PDB file of C-alpha atoms and ligand atoms in Angstrom:
ATOM      1  CA  UNK A  12     -19.499  -0.593   7.584  1.00 56.00           C
ATOM      2  CA  UNK A  13     -22.003  -4.132   7.314  1.00 61.00           C
ATOM      3  CA  UNK A  14     -24.314  -5.022   9.607  1.00 69.00           C
ATOM      4  CA  UNK A  15     -23.366  -8.076  10.914  1.00 86.00           C
ATOM      5  CA  UNK A  16     -25.557 -10.785  13.324  1.00 89.00           C
ATOM      6  CA  UNK A  17     -22.373 -10.127  15.749  1.00 89.00           C
ATOM      7  CA  UNK A  18     -23.330  -6.516  16.155  1.00 90.00           C
ATOM      8  CA  UNK A  19     -26.981  -6.862  15.943  1.00 93.00           C
ATOM      9  CA  UNK A  20     -27.129  -9.708  18.983  1.00 95.00           C
ATOM     10  CA  UNK A  21     -24.508  -6.767  20.733  1.00 96.00           C
ATOM     11  CA  UNK A  22     -27.182  -4.300  19.648  1.00 97.00           C
ATOM     12  CA  UNK A  23     -29.828  -5.836  20.995  1.00 97.00           C
ATOM     13  CA  UNK A  24     -28.299  -7.252  24.874  1.00 97.00           C
ATOM     14  CA  UNK A  25     -27.256  -4.010  25.463  1.00 98.00           C
ATOM     15  CA  UNK A  26     -30.762  -2.507  24.499  1.00 97.00           C
ATOM     16  CA  UNK A  27     -32.543  -4.514  26.590  1.00 97.00           C
ATOM     17  CA  UNK A  28     -30.443  -3.892  29.889  1.00 98.00           C
ATOM     18  CA  UNK A  29     -29.969  -0.768  29.611  1.00 97.00           C
ATOM     19  CA  UNK A  30     -34.421  -0.551  29.423  1.00 96.00           C
ATOM     20  CA  UNK A  31     -34.180  -2.692  32.672  1.00 96.00           C
ATOM     21  CA  UNK A  32     -31.269  -0.435  34.007  1.00 96.00           C
ATOM     22  CA  UNK A  33     -33.490   2.594  33.460  1.00 96.00           C
ATOM     23  CA  UNK A  34     -37.081   0.948  34.481  1.00 94.00           C
ATOM     24  CA  UNK A  35     -35.809   0.057  37.849  1.00 94.00           C
ATOM     25  CA  UNK A  36     -33.557   3.002  38.636  1.00 94.00           C
ATOM     26  CA  UNK A  37     -36.785   4.773  38.625  1.00 93.00           C
ATOM     27  CA  UNK A  38     -38.210   2.285  41.186  1.00 92.00           C
ATOM     28  CA  UNK A  39     -35.834   4.337  43.850  1.00 92.00           C
ATOM     29  CA  UNK A  40     -37.711   7.453  43.128  1.00 90.00           C
ATOM     30  CA  UNK A  41     -40.870   5.967  44.913  1.00 89.00           C
ATOM     31  CA  UNK A  42     -39.264   5.841  48.133  1.00 88.00           C
ATOM     32  CA  UNK A  43     -37.510   9.132  48.321  1.00 89.00           C
ATOM     33  CA  UNK A  44     -38.568  12.495  49.289  1.00 87.00           C
ATOM     34  CA  UNK A  45     -40.160  15.325  47.296  1.00 82.00           C
ATOM     35  CA  UNK A  46     -41.784  12.865  45.261  1.00 86.00           C
ATOM     36  CA  UNK A  47     -45.292  13.936  43.281  1.00 88.00           C
ATOM     37  CA  UNK A  48     -47.919  11.960  41.942  1.00 88.00           C
ATOM     38  CA  UNK A  49     -46.938  10.961  38.731  1.00 85.00           C
ATOM     39  CA  UNK A  50     -47.853  11.832  35.443  1.00 81.00           C
ATOM     40  CA  UNK A  51     -49.774   9.309  32.921  1.00 79.00           C
ATOM     41  CA  UNK A  52     -46.809   8.780  29.677  1.00 76.00           C
ATOM     42  CA  UNK A  53     -49.354   8.101  27.302  1.00 72.00           C
ATOM     43  CA  UNK A  54     -51.424  11.091  28.264  1.00 71.00           C
ATOM     44  CA  UNK A  55     -48.616  13.673  28.623  1.00 69.00           C
ATOM     45  CA  UNK A  56     -47.156  12.456  24.924  1.00 63.00           C
ATOM     46  CA  UNK A  57     -43.283  11.674  26.639  1.00 63.00           C
ATOM     47  CA  UNK A  58     -44.275   8.201  24.388  1.00 72.00           C
ATOM     48  CA  UNK A  59     -44.895  10.327  20.612  1.00 84.00           C
ATOM     49  CA  UNK A  60     -42.943   9.575  17.620  1.00 89.00           C
ATOM     50  CA  UNK A  61     -41.381  13.036  16.978  1.00 90.00           C
ATOM     51  CA  UNK A  62     -39.791  12.450  21.051  1.00 89.00           C
ATOM     52  CA  UNK A  63     -38.736   9.055  20.372  1.00 93.00           C
ATOM     53  CA  UNK A  64     -37.490  10.177  16.823  1.00 96.00           C
ATOM     54  CA  UNK A  65     -35.267  12.911  17.975  1.00 96.00           C
ATOM     55  CA  UNK A  66     -33.982  11.057  21.003  1.00 96.00           C
ATOM     56  CA  UNK A  67     -32.511   8.401  18.083  1.00 97.00           C
ATOM     57  CA  UNK A  68     -31.126  11.265  15.489  1.00 98.00           C
ATOM     58  CA  UNK A  69     -29.151  13.121  18.640  1.00 98.00           C
ATOM     59  CA  UNK A  70     -27.845   9.860  20.380  1.00 98.00           C
ATOM     60  CA  UNK A  71     -26.349   8.931  17.048  1.00 98.00           C
ATOM     61  CA  UNK A  72     -25.643  12.055  15.494  1.00 98.00           C
ATOM     62  CA  UNK A  73     -22.524  11.543  18.445  1.00 98.00           C
ATOM     63  CA  UNK A  74     -22.229   8.157  17.936  1.00 98.00           C
ATOM     64  CA  UNK A  75     -21.123   8.767  14.668  1.00 97.00           C
ATOM     65  CA  UNK A  76     -17.479   9.774  15.608  1.00 97.00           C
ATOM     66  CA  UNK A  77     -16.807   6.627  16.781  1.00 97.00           C
ATOM     67  CA  UNK A  78     -16.829   5.187  13.075  1.00 95.00           C
ATOM     68  CA  UNK A  79     -18.475   1.783  14.442  1.00 95.00           C
ATOM     69  CA  UNK A  80     -21.924   1.290  13.809  1.00 94.00           C
ATOM     70  CA  UNK A  81     -22.966  -1.107  16.652  1.00 95.00           C
ATOM     71  CA  UNK A  82     -22.175   1.757  18.705  1.00 97.00           C
ATOM     72  CA  UNK A  83     -23.856   4.413  16.197  1.00 97.00           C
ATOM     73  CA  UNK A  84     -26.356   2.682  16.915  1.00 97.00           C
ATOM     74  CA  UNK A  85     -26.312   1.837  20.464  1.00 98.00           C
ATOM     75  CA  UNK A  86     -26.143   5.832  20.833  1.00 98.00           C
ATOM     76  CA  UNK A  87     -29.177   6.462  19.230  1.00 98.00           C
ATOM     77  CA  UNK A  88     -31.189   3.380  21.224  1.00 98.00           C
ATOM     78  CA  UNK A  89     -29.894   3.724  24.624  1.00 98.00           C
ATOM     79  CA  UNK A  90     -30.934   7.845  24.372  1.00 97.00           C
ATOM     80  CA  UNK A  91     -33.986   6.594  23.559  1.00 96.00           C
ATOM     81  CA  UNK A  92     -34.927   3.972  26.517  1.00 96.00           C
ATOM     82  CA  UNK A  93     -33.675   6.551  29.141  1.00 95.00           C
ATOM     83  CA  UNK A  94     -37.681   7.001  28.592  1.00 91.00           C
ATOM     84  CA  UNK A  95     -38.057   3.703  30.046  1.00 90.00           C
ATOM     85  CA  UNK A  96     -37.776   5.646  33.393  1.00 88.00           C
ATOM     86  CA  UNK A  97     -41.333   7.114  32.298  1.00 85.00           C
ATOM     87  CA  UNK A  98     -42.976   3.928  32.633  1.00 85.00           C
ATOM     88  CA  UNK A  99     -43.053   4.036  35.905  1.00 86.00           C
ATOM     89  CA  UNK A 100     -45.909   6.037  35.316  1.00 85.00           C
ATOM     90  CA  UNK A 101     -48.355   3.965  34.308  1.00 84.00           C
ATOM     91  CA  UNK A 102     -48.186   2.400  37.796  1.00 84.00           C
ATOM     92  CA  UNK A 103     -50.165   6.041  39.152  1.00 85.00           C
ATOM     93  CA  UNK A 104     -47.520   6.222  42.526  1.00 87.00           C
ATOM     94  CA  UNK A 105     -45.716   9.388  43.555  1.00 89.00           C
ATOM     95  CA  UNK A 106     -42.225   9.241  42.566  1.00 91.00           C
ATOM     96  CA  UNK A 107     -39.324  11.426  41.804  1.00 88.00           C
ATOM     97  CA  UNK A 108     -39.737  11.650  37.338  1.00 87.00           C
ATOM     98  CA  UNK A 109     -37.565  11.141  35.491  1.00 88.00           C
ATOM     99  CA  UNK A 110     -35.042   9.261  37.627  1.00 92.00           C
ATOM    100  CA  UNK A 111     -32.878   8.240  35.039  1.00 94.00           C
ATOM    101  CA  UNK A 112     -32.351  11.917  33.723  1.00 94.00           C
ATOM    102  CA  UNK A 113     -29.243  12.120  36.135  1.00 95.00           C
ATOM    103  CA  UNK A 114     -25.339  12.315  36.482  1.00 96.00           C
ATOM    104  CA  UNK A 115     -26.463   9.018  38.972  1.00 96.00           C
ATOM    105  CA  UNK A 116     -27.931   6.754  36.436  1.00 97.00           C
ATOM    106  CA  UNK A 117     -24.956   7.679  33.846  1.00 98.00           C
ATOM    107  CA  UNK A 118     -22.624   6.053  36.061  1.00 98.00           C
ATOM    108  CA  UNK A 119     -24.741   3.413  37.581  1.00 97.00           C
ATOM    109  CA  UNK A 120     -25.579   2.205  33.953  1.00 97.00           C
ATOM    110  CA  UNK A 121     -22.120   2.586  32.132  1.00 98.00           C
ATOM    111  CA  UNK A 122     -20.559   0.912  35.621  1.00 98.00           C
ATOM    112  CA  UNK A 123     -23.427  -2.311  34.870  1.00 98.00           C
ATOM    113  CA  UNK A 124     -23.167  -2.250  31.631  1.00 97.00           C
ATOM    114  CA  UNK A 125     -19.171  -2.552  31.295  1.00 97.00           C
ATOM    115  CA  UNK A 126     -19.313  -5.622  33.981  1.00 97.00           C
ATOM    116  CA  UNK A 127     -22.242  -7.559  31.972  1.00 97.00           C
ATOM    117  CA  UNK A 128     -20.185  -6.620  28.076  1.00 96.00           C
ATOM    118  CA  UNK A 129     -17.151  -5.902  28.837  1.00 92.00           C
ATOM    119  CA  UNK A 130     -15.415  -4.237  31.415  1.00 89.00           C
ATOM    120  CA  UNK A 131     -12.247  -3.177  28.434  1.00 93.00           C
ATOM    121  CA  UNK A 132     -14.936  -2.175  25.622  1.00 96.00           C
ATOM    122  CA  UNK A 133     -14.582   1.778  26.459  1.00 97.00           C
ATOM    123  CA  UNK A 134     -16.204   3.020  23.719  1.00 97.00           C
ATOM    124  CA  UNK A 135     -19.267   1.345  25.084  1.00 98.00           C
ATOM    125  CA  UNK A 136     -18.796   3.253  28.332  1.00 98.00           C
ATOM    126  CA  UNK A 137     -18.466   6.993  26.349  1.00 98.00           C
ATOM    127  CA  UNK A 138     -21.770   5.783  24.358  1.00 98.00           C
ATOM    128  CA  UNK A 139     -23.623   4.773  28.198  1.00 98.00           C
ATOM    129  CA  UNK A 140     -22.433   7.457  29.537  1.00 98.00           C
ATOM    130  CA  UNK A 141     -22.797  10.441  27.168  1.00 98.00           C
ATOM    131  CA  UNK A 142     -26.468   8.987  26.494  1.00 98.00           C
ATOM    132  CA  UNK A 143     -27.940  11.052  29.184  1.00 97.00           C
ATOM    133  CA  UNK A 144     -26.232  13.915  27.957  1.00 97.00           C
ATOM    134  CA  UNK A 145     -27.700  13.668  24.515  1.00 97.00           C
ATOM    135  CA  UNK A 146     -31.202  12.996  25.927  1.00 96.00           C
ATOM    136  CA  UNK A 147     -31.385  15.699  28.064  1.00 95.00           C
ATOM    137  CA  UNK A 148     -30.284  17.975  25.558  1.00 96.00           C
ATOM    138  CA  UNK A 149     -33.143  17.365  22.996  1.00 96.00           C
ATOM    139  CA  UNK A 150     -35.155  17.310  25.501  1.00 93.00           C
ATOM    140  CA  UNK A 151     -34.647  20.723  26.244  1.00 93.00           C
ATOM    141  CA  UNK A 152     -33.940  21.861  22.778  1.00 94.00           C
ATOM    142  CA  UNK A 153     -38.460  20.320  22.120  1.00 92.00           C
ATOM    143  CA  UNK A 154     -39.675  21.717  25.483  1.00 84.00           C
ATOM    144  CA  UNK A 155     -38.311  23.695  28.347  1.00 70.00           C
ATOM    145  CA  UNK A 156     -37.830  20.603  31.059  1.00 76.00           C
ATOM    146  CA  UNK A 157     -36.274  19.937  34.298  1.00 88.00           C
ATOM    147  CA  UNK A 158     -34.448  17.173  35.205  1.00 92.00           C
ATOM    148  CA  UNK A 159     -33.146  15.608  39.150  1.00 91.00           C
ATOM    149  CA  UNK A 160     -29.546  16.037  38.142  1.00 93.00           C
ATOM    150  CA  UNK A 161     -27.893  15.215  41.172  1.00 93.00           C
ATOM    151  CA  UNK A 162     -30.921  12.637  42.593  1.00 90.00           C
ATOM    152  CA  UNK A 163     -30.878  10.346  44.379  1.00 91.00           C
ATOM    153  CA  UNK A 164     -28.453  12.914  46.530  1.00 92.00           C
ATOM    154  CA  UNK A 165     -30.325  15.763  45.956  1.00 90.00           C
ATOM    155  CA  UNK A 166     -34.221  15.555  44.741  1.00 87.00           C
ATOM    156  CA  UNK A 167     -34.656  19.098  43.568  1.00 88.00           C
ATOM    157  CA  UNK A 168     -35.829  19.674  39.894  1.00 90.00           C
ATOM    158  CA  UNK A 169     -33.103  21.748  37.772  1.00 92.00           C
ATOM    159  CA  UNK A 170     -33.844  23.995  35.787  1.00 91.00           C
ATOM    160  CA  UNK A 171     -31.181  24.140  32.681  1.00 90.00           C
ATOM    161  CA  UNK A 172     -31.809  27.285  30.377  1.00 90.00           C
ATOM    162  CA  UNK A 173     -32.820  25.587  26.505  1.00 90.00           C
ATOM    163  CA  UNK A 174     -30.524  27.055  24.904  1.00 91.00           C
ATOM    164  CA  UNK A 175     -28.084  25.031  26.712  1.00 93.00           C
ATOM    165  CA  UNK A 176     -28.745  21.832  24.764  1.00 95.00           C
ATOM    166  CA  UNK A 177     -26.275  22.593  22.183  1.00 97.00           C
ATOM    167  CA  UNK A 178     -23.780  22.403  25.217  1.00 97.00           C
ATOM    168  CA  UNK A 179     -25.037  18.895  26.202  1.00 97.00           C
ATOM    169  CA  UNK A 180     -24.971  17.829  22.810  1.00 98.00           C
ATOM    170  CA  UNK A 181     -21.132  18.839  21.813  1.00 98.00           C
ATOM    171  CA  UNK A 182     -20.138  17.780  25.310  1.00 98.00           C
ATOM    172  CA  UNK A 183     -21.450  13.787  24.373  1.00 98.00           C
ATOM    173  CA  UNK A 184     -19.434  14.977  20.973  1.00 98.00           C
ATOM    174  CA  UNK A 185     -16.564  15.000  22.616  1.00 98.00           C
ATOM    175  CA  UNK A 186     -16.527  12.592  24.988  1.00 98.00           C
ATOM    176  CA  UNK A 187     -17.131  10.151  22.729  1.00 98.00           C
ATOM    177  CA  UNK A 188     -14.103  11.109  20.237  1.00 98.00           C
ATOM    178  CA  UNK A 189     -11.679  11.597  22.832  1.00 98.00           C
ATOM    179  CA  UNK A 190     -12.082   7.789  24.423  1.00 98.00           C
ATOM    180  CA  UNK A 191     -12.617   6.568  20.513  1.00 97.00           C
ATOM    181  CA  UNK A 192      -9.540   7.880  19.309  1.00 97.00           C
ATOM    182  CA  UNK A 193      -7.099   6.632  22.472  1.00 97.00           C
ATOM    183  CA  UNK A 194      -9.190   3.224  21.625  1.00 96.00           C
ATOM    184  CA  UNK A 195      -8.468   3.056  18.132  1.00 95.00           C
ATOM    185  CA  UNK A 196      -4.465   4.153  18.444  1.00 94.00           C
ATOM    186  CA  UNK A 197      -4.141   1.667  21.222  1.00 93.00           C
ATOM    187  CA  UNK A 198      -5.494  -0.899  19.138  1.00 92.00           C
ATOM    188  CA  UNK A 199      -3.506   0.388  16.323  1.00 92.00           C
ATOM    189  CA  UNK A 200      -0.475   0.209  18.693  1.00 91.00           C
ATOM    190  CA  UNK A 201      -1.427  -3.434  19.580  1.00 90.00           C
ATOM    191  CA  UNK A 202      -1.315  -4.005  15.975  1.00 89.00           C
ATOM    192  CA  UNK A 203       1.728  -2.515  14.747  1.00 89.00           C
ATOM    193  CA  UNK A 204       3.573  -4.812  18.123  1.00 89.00           C
ATOM    194  CA  UNK A 205       2.213  -7.981  17.583  1.00 86.00           C
ATOM    195  CA  UNK A 206       3.550  -7.710  13.222  1.00 84.00           C
ATOM    196  CA  UNK A 207       6.791  -6.686  14.324  1.00 79.00           C
ATOM    197  CA  UNK A 208       9.991  -9.711  13.673  1.00 73.00           C
ATOM    198  CA  UNK A 209      10.465 -12.020  16.280  1.00 62.00           C
ATOM    199  CA  UNK A 210       7.588 -12.300  17.812  1.00 56.00           C
TER     200      UNK A 210
HETATM  201 ZN1  LIG B  10     -36.378  12.197  28.665  1.00 56.05          ZN
END
């Protein structure tokens, strides 16, 4: 596994777009019902080194099953960048906290990344979708938290038992693993076909 220039450009561009999607999506929370005064993320410790490191490791571990450096790194980085939805807390406004900790964000961010980068990059899709799972997993592991899982449709903060963190992490590993396996098999088949005599 070598760090190639293309890998760096890919990882950085996906990360920037993803960060913008998360911060942008959090703005939706300012117009939803049941909003509350947001806490300042810096005072609240949402951006501490431990928190960032924890999210990175949880995402990285799940990304390892792709066996490809760019997706392993993205697994870690995207899991950290979900917390860009905390930045809205700096604006001292009322909103739904943690908008990106939701199924809607997982689906939306996956669709946008695939449209922007490559519709057929299913590994990227799997990493983007499961980043929400690995992120929530570490949040639960580190502290007991509630998340607006079904926002903007149901804006109730849903509490999940803390011990379920492992279920979220394993689910992420399984999803990425299955997608990578299928994609790798397809790639091998295509290589075999193109090597067949007469082609
Ligand atoms: Zn979080």
